[in-house]
Each structure stands twice: as structure tokens, then as C-alpha cells.
Short mmCIF file of C-alpha atoms and ligand atoms in Angstrom, two decimals:
data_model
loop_
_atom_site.label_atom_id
_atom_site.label_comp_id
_atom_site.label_asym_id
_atom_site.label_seq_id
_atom_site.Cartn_x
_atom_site.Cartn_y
_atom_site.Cartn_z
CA UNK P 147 0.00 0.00 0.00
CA UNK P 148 1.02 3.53 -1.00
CA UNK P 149 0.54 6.36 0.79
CA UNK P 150 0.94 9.91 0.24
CA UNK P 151 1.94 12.71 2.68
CA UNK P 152 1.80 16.60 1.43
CA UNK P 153 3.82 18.94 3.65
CA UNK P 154 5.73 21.90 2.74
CA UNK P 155 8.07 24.17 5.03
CA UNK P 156 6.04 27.07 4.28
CA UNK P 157 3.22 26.01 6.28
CA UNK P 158 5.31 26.21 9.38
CA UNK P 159 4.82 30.01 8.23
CA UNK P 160 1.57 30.69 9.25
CA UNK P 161 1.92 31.96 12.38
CA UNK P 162 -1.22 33.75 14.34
CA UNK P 163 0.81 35.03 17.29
CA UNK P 164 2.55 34.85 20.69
CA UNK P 165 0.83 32.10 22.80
CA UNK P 166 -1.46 31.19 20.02
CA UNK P 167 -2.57 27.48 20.14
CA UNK P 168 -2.41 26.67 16.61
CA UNK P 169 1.21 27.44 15.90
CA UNK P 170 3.85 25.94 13.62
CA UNK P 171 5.83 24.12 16.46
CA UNK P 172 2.74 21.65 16.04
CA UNK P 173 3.72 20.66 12.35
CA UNK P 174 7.48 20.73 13.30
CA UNK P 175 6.61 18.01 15.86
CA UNK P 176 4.20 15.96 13.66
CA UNK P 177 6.82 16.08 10.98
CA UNK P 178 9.43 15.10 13.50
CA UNK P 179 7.40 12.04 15.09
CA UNK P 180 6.52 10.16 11.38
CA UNK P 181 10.47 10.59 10.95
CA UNK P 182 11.40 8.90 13.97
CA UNK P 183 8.58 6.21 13.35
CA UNK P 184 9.68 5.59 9.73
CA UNK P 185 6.40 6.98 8.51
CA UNK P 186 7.97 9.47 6.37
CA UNK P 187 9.87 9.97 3.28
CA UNK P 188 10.22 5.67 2.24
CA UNK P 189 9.54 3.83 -0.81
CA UNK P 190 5.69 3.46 0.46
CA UNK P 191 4.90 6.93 2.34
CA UNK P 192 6.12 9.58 -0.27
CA UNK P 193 5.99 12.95 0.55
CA UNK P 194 5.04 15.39 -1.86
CA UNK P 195 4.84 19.25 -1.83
CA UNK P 196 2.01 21.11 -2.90
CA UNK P 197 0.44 23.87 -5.55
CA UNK P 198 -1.63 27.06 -4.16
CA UNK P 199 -5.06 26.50 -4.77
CA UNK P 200 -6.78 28.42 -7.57
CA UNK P 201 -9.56 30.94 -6.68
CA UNK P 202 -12.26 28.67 -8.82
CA UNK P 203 -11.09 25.91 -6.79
CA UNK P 204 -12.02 27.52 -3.82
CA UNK P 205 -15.32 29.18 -5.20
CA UNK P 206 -16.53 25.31 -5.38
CA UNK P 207 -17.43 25.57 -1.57
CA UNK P 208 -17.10 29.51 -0.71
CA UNK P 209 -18.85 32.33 -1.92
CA UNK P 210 -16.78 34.92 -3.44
CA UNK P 211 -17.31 37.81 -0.49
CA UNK P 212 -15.64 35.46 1.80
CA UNK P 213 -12.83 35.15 -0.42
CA UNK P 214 -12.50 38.64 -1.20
CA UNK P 215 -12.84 39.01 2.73
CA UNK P 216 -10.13 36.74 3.76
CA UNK P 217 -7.83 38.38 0.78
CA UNK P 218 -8.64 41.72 2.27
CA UNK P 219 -7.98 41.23 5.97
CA UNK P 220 -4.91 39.98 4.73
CA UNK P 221 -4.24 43.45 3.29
CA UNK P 222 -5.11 45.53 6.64
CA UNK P 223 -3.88 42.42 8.62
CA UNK P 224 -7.44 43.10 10.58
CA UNK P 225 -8.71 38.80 12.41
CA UNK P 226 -11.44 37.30 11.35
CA UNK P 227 -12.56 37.26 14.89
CA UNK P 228 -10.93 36.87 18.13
CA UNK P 229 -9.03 33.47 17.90
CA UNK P 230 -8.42 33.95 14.28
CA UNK P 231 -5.94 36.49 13.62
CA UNK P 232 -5.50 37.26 9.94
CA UNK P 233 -1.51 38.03 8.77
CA UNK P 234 0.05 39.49 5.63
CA UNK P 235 0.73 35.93 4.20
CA UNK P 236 -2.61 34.45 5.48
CA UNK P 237 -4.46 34.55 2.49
CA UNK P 238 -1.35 32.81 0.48
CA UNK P 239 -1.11 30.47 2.91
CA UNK P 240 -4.78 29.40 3.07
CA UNK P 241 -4.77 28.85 -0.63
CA UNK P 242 -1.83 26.67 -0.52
CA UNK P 243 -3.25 24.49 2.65
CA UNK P 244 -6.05 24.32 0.33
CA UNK P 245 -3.97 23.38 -2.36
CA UNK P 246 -2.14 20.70 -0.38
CA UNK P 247 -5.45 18.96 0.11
CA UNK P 248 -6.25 19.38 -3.42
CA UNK P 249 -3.16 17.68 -4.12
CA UNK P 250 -3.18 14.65 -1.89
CA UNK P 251 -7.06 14.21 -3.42
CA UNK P 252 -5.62 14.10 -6.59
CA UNK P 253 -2.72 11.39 -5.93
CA UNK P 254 -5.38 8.64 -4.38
CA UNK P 255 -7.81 9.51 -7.41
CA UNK P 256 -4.74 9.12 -9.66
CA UNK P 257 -4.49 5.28 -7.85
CA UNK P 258 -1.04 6.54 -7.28
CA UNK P 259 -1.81 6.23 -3.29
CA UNK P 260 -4.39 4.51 -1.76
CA UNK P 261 -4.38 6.98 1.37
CA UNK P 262 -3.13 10.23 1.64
CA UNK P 263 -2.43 12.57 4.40
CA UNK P 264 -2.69 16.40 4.22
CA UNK P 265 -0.16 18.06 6.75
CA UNK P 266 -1.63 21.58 6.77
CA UNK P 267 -2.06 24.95 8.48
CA UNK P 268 -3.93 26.75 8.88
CA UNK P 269 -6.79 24.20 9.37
CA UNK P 270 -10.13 24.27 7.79
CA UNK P 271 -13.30 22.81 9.70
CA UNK P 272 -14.33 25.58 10.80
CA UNK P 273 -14.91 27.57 7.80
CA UNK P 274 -18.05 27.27 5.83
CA UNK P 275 -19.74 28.65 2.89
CA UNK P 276 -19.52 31.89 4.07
CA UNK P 277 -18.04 32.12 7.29
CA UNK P 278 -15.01 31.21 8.95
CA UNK P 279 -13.15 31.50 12.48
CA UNK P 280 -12.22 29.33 14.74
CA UNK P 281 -8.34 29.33 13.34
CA UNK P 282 -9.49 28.48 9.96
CA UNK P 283 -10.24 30.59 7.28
CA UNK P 284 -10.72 27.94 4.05
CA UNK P 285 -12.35 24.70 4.24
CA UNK P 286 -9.09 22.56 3.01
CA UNK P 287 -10.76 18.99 3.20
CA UNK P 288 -14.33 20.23 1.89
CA UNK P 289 -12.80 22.05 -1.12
CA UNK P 290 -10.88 19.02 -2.10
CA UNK P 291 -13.85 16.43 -1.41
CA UNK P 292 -15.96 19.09 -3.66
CA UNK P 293 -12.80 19.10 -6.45
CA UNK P 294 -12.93 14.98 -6.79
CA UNK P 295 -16.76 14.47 -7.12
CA UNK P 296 -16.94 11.28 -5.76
CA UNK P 297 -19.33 9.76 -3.46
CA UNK P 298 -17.88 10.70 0.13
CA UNK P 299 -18.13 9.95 3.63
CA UNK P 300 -16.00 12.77 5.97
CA UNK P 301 -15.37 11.27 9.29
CA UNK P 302 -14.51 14.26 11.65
CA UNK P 303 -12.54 13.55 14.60
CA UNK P 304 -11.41 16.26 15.68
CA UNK P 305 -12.57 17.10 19.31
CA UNK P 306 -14.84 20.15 18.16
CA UNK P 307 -17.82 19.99 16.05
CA UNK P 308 -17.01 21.05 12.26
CA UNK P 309 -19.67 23.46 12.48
CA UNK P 310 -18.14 24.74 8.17
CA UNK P 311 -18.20 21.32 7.18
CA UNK P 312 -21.45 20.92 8.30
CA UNK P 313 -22.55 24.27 6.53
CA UNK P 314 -20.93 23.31 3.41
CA UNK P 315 -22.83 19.36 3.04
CA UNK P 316 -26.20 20.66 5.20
CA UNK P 317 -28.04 20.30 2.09
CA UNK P 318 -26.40 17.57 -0.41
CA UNK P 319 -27.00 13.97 -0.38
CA UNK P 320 -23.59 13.03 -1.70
CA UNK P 321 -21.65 13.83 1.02
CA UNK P 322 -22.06 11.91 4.50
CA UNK P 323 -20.71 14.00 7.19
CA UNK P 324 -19.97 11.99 10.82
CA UNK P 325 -18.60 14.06 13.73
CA UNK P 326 -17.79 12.76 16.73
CA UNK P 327 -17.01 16.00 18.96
CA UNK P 328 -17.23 16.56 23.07
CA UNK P 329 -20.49 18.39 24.12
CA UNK P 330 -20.73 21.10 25.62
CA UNK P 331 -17.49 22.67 23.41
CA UNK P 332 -16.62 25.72 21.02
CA UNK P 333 -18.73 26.06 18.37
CA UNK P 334 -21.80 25.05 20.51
CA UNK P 335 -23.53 23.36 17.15
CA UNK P 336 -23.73 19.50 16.82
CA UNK P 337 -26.07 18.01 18.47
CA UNK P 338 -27.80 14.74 17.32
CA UNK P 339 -30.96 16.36 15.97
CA UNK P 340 -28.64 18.37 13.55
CA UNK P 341 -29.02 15.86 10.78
CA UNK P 342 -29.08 18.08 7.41
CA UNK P 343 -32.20 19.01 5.40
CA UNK P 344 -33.99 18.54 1.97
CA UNK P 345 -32.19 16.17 -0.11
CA UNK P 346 -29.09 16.42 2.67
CA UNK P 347 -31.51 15.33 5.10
CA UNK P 348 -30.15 12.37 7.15
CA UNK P 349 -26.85 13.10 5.49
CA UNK P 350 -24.87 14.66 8.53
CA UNK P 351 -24.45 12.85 11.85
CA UNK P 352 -23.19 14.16 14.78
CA UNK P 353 -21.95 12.26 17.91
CA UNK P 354 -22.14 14.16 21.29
CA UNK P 355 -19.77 13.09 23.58
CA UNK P 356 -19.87 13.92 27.16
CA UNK P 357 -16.74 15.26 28.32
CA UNK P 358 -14.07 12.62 30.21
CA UNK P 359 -14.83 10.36 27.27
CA UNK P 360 -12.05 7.55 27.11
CA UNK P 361 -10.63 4.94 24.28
CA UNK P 362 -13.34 2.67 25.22
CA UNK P 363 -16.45 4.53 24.72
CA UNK P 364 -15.07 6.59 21.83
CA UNK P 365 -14.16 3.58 19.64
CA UNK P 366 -17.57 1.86 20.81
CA UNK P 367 -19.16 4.93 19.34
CA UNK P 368 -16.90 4.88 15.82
CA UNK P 369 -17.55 0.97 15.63
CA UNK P 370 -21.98 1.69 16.34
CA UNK P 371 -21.39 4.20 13.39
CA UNK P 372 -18.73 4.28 10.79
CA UNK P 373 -18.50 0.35 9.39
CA UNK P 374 -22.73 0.30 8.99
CA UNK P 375 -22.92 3.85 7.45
CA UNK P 376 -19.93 2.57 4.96
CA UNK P 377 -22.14 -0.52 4.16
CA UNK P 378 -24.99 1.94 3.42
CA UNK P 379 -23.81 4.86 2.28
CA UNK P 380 -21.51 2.72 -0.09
CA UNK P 381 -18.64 5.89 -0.23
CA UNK P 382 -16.21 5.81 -2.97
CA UNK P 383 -13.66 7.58 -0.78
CA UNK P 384 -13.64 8.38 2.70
CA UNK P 385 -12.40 12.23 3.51
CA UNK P 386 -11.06 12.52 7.38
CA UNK P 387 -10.95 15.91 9.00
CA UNK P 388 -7.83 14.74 11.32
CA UNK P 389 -8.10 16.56 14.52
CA UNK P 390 -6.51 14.86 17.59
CA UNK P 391 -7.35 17.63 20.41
CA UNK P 392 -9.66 15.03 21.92
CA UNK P 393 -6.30 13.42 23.36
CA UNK P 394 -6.68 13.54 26.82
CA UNK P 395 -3.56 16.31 27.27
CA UNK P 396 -5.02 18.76 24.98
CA UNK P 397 -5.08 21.86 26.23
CA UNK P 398 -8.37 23.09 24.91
CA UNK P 399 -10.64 20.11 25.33
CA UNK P 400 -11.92 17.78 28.32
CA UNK P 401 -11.93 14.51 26.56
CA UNK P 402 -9.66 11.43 27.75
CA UNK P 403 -8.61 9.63 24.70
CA UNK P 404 -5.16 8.36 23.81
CA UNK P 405 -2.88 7.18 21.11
CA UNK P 406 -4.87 4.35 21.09
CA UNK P 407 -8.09 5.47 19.70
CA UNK P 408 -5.82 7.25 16.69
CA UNK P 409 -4.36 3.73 15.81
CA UNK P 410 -7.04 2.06 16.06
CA UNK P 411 -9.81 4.21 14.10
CA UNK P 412 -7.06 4.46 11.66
CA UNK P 413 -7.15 0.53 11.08
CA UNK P 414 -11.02 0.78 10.45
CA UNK P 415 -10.11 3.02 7.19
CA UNK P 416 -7.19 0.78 5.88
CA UNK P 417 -9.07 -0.52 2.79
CA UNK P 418 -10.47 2.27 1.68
CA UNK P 419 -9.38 5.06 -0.39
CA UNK P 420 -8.80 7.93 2.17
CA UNK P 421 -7.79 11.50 2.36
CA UNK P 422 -7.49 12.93 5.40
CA UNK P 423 -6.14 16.70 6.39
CA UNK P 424 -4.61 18.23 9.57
CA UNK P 425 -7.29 19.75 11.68
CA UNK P 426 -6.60 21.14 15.43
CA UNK P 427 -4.89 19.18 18.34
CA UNK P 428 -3.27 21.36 20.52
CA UNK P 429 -0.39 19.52 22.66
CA UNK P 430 2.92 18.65 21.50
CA UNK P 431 3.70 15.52 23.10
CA UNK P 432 -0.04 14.57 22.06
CA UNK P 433 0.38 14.99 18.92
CA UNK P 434 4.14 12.80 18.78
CA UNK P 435 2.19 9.88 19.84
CA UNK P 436 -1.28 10.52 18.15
CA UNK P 437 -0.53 11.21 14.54
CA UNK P 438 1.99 8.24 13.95
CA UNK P 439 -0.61 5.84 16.09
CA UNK P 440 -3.39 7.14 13.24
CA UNK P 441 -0.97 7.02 10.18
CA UNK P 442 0.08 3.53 10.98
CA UNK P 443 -3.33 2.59 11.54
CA UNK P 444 -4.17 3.76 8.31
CA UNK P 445 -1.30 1.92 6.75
CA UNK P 446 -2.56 -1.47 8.23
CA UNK P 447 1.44 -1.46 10.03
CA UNK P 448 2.25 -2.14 13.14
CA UNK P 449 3.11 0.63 15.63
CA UNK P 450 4.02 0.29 19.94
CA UNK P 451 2.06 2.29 21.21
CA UNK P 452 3.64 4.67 24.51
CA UNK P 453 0.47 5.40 25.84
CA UNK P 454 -1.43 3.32 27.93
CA UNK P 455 -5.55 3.32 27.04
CA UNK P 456 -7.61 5.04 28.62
CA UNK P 457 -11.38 4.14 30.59
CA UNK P 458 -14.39 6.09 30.47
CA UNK P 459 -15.45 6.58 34.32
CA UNK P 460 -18.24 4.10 34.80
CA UNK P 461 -21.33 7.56 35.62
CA UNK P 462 -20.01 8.93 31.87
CA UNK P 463 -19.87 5.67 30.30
CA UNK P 464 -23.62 5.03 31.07
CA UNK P 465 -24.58 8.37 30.32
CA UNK P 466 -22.62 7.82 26.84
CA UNK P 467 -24.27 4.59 26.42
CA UNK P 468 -27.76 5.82 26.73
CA UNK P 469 -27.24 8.51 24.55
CA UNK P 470 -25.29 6.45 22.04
CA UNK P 471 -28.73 4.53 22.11
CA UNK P 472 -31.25 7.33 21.34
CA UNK P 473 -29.12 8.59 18.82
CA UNK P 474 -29.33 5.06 16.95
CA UNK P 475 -32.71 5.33 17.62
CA UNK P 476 -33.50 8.92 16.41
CA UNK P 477 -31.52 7.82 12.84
CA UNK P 478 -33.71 5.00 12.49
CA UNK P 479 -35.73 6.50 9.55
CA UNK P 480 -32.65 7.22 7.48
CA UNK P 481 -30.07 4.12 8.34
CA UNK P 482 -30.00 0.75 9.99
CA UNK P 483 -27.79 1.21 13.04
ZN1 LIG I 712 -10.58 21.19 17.25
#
């Protein structure tokens, strides 16, 4: 199996500021972590640079006064909103995180990879049609899903709720959007009666997770969810906004997850064509353990993991349980569950 990795330098040059969360140490470390695990650079994982998005490619999901926005903030340097600080070279930079994604779509349509990661900044989840914050300002994974026109199923795991994503799909039938996020958390959308509408309707899925969540219930929720909405759905590639702030040391989130749950929801997309993209995930040390875990998951190989796995306090794991339960039972009309 061949997989692809797109990174470039220049992404470690997005940089939203002293004490920011999403900085470039993060990519430094990711990079770092695959080299040390032999996930990088070998005659299977190729790494490949990528191409600035176009402006048409990025019409295909935003409408053209957020684009002209984001170019113009870029001018006065003036943030998007609070957390979202906008730079000279932000603009540039979002197209070619775009770009990136673009690119690693392209190499597992080509057949060239059968999986491909997107190592990216700034991140994209957060932006929709036409709105972004949240540290994002272009919807990387949903412009390249939208650039490939296949059949797709986005699995969203990072810890918050990709409130853009879910913007973007609300209405189309040929995307499947899954997101399991923590509940209460930043956006505050995402709950499980948030299922799409007209033709879309039934088409996005979100998981609630109470907060304190471990490996256990988290992978009992991917395995309730993800293989029987595969069977049904039938998706001819499987998009993965990679966010791994729901490790239990992230610095922005409550949940209790480790390496573990990377590696292991990584082995559940193994045979399938996948492209997945850097979303948030916040602690360094986190994300040395987490991203190799998922990559070597994906790549069916095997990894030792550091971590040990984590257990969902027995009060959360019933509440999880129960909920889990109604949620299965409030999809009922649009999937067998
Ligand atoms: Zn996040």
C-alpha cells in the first residue's frame, strides 16, 4: 500500500501570534514524530509538496465575499474574529493548505496512493460557505472532497464539532458527514438532531460526547457508526478531518482519549481510499504519539504504542451509552444502526 503525505516548510509560516494554540511548532513536531517512526519519506509513504489552490477551486465551496474578505484582511492584517488572527501571508497560505489537500485528493484519485495525508495549516473545519473562524479561514478537506466528485463519507474527529463542514454538506446527499465532537465545546452546534435538510436530510451525523470520554467509549461509538454507514452509504472515498485535540492532554478540550483510539480508528479506514487533512490538536507531546498511532493505523502497520488506554469513568460511560442509544434510535428513519 502507497501512501501519500503533502507537507511543505512554508506552512510552518503561518503563524497567528505569541501564545497562540495553533502554531507551527505543532507541524514541526508531527513532521518530527513520522520521521522517527519511519512513517515518512520511504519507498511506500512519499511525501510530496504542494500547488496554491486556484480561486475557482475555492469558489466550489465559498462564496466569493468570503474570499474577497479573507484576501482583504490579509491586506489591513485586521482577524477574522478573536481566535483567528489574519496576517500578511494568510491569504497565500490558506490557498496553498487548500492546495495541499487538493493535491493529496488528486494522488489517491490518480491510484497513485491509496491513502493520503494532508499536513496543513492553517486548518479548515471551521470555515463554511460563508463564514469562517475558529483558526481556519478555508475549508481545506471540503474544497478538495468538492474538487474529486466522488461519493464521500467525511469522518470528523477532531474534538470540536465542524460546524463549516457541516454548513458546506447541510443540504447535499452526496456527502455523509460523521462528527464525533465533546459536548458542551466551542462552536456550541452539533447536536444529534442536527441531521441536514432537503435532499441532505439524514446526510450529517453528529456524535455528542460527554466530556471525560475515554478509548473505550469513543471507539464503541466509531464501531456503532462508521462500518454500517460505509455498508450503506456505499462511499467511494472516505475524507477525514484529522483533529486529535480530543487526546486527553489537549489543552483546549476535556476529553480522555489516547494514542490508542488514533491507531485504532485508523485501522477501520485501511481498505479504503482515504484522504485525510490536519485539523486542530493542541499539545505537543499529544500529537508525537497521536498522529503516527493514526498514520500507521491507516497503513494497516504495526506501531508500539507509549500510551497506555484510557477508561471512560463508569457515571459517563452510562450516560454515553444511553445517549449512544437514542441517537441510533432517532436515525432509524434514514439508516440501519
Ligand atoms: Zn478542534
Amino acid at each position: 500500500m502507497t501512501t501519500a503525505l503533502v507537507y511543505s516548510e512554508k506552512y510552518l509560516e503561518h503563524n497567528p501570534g505569541e501564545g497562540h494554540p495553533e502554531r507551527p511548532e505543532r507541524l514541526k513536531v508531527i513532521v518530527n514524530a513520522l520521521k522517527r517512526a519511519k512513517l515518512w519519506g520511504t519507498p511506500k509513504i512519499k511525501v510530496l509538496g504542494p500547488k496554491p489552490a486556484k480561486r475557482e477551486d475555492i469558489e466550489l465551496v465559498h462564496d466569493p465575499n468570503h474570499i474577497e474578505l479573507v484576501e482583504r484582511l490579509s491586506k489591513s492584517e485586521k482577524p477574522l474574529d478573536g481566535d483567528t488572527p489574519v496576517r500578511k501571508n494568510t491569504y497565500e497560505l490558506a490557498l496553498l493548505a487548500a492546495g495541499g489537500t487538493i493535491d493529496a485528493g488528486r494522488v489517491v484519485l490518480s491510484g497513485d496512493a491509496l491513502n493520503a495525508f494532508a499536513l496543513v495549516r492553517p486548518p479548515g473545519h471551521h470555515a463554511g460557505r460563508n463564514h469562517s473562524g475558529g483558526f481556519c479561514y478555508f475549508n481545506n478537506l471540503a474544497i478538495a472532497v468538492k474538487s474529486m466528485r466522488l461519493r464521500t463519507l467525511i469522518l470528523d474527529i477532531d474534538c470540536h464539532a465542524g460546524n463549516g463542514t457541516m454548513d458546506i454538506f447541510w443540504g447535499d446527499n452526496s456527502v455523509l458527514y460523521l462528527s464525533l465532537h465533546q459536548w458542551p465545546c466551542y462552536p456550541g452546534v452539533g447536536w444529534w438532531d442536527e441531521i441536514g435538510e432537503g435532499t441532505g436530510k439524514g446526510f450529517t451525523i453528529n456524535l455528542p460526547l460527554y466530556p471525560n470520554t475515554g478509548d473505550d467509549v469513543y471507539l464503541r461509538f466509531v464501531r456503532s457508526f462508521f462500518p454500517p454507514l460505509v455498508e450503506q452509504f456505499k462511499p467511494e472515498l472516505i475524507g477525514v478531518s484529522a483533529g486529535f485535540d480530543a487526546h486527553r492532554s489537549d489543552p483546549l478540550t476535556q476529553m480522555n482519549l489516547s494514542s490508542h483510539t488514533y491507531y485504532q480508528v485508523g485501522k477501520l479506514l485501511h481498505e479504503f481510499k482515504v484522504l485525510a487533512a490536519l485539523e486542530g490538536g493542541y499539545n505537543l507531546d499529544a500529537l508525537s504519539h497521536a498522529v503516527p498511532a493514526f498514520l500507521a493505523g491507516m497503513r494497516n502497520q504495526q506501531l508500539t504504542l507509549k500510551e497506555g488506554a484510557t477508561f471512560t469513568q463508569k457515571e459517563i460511560k452510562e450516560k454515553n451509552i444511553q445517549r449512544l442509544e437514542e441517537i441510533k434510535k432517532f436515525l432509524s428513519p434514514y439508516w440501519s444502526l
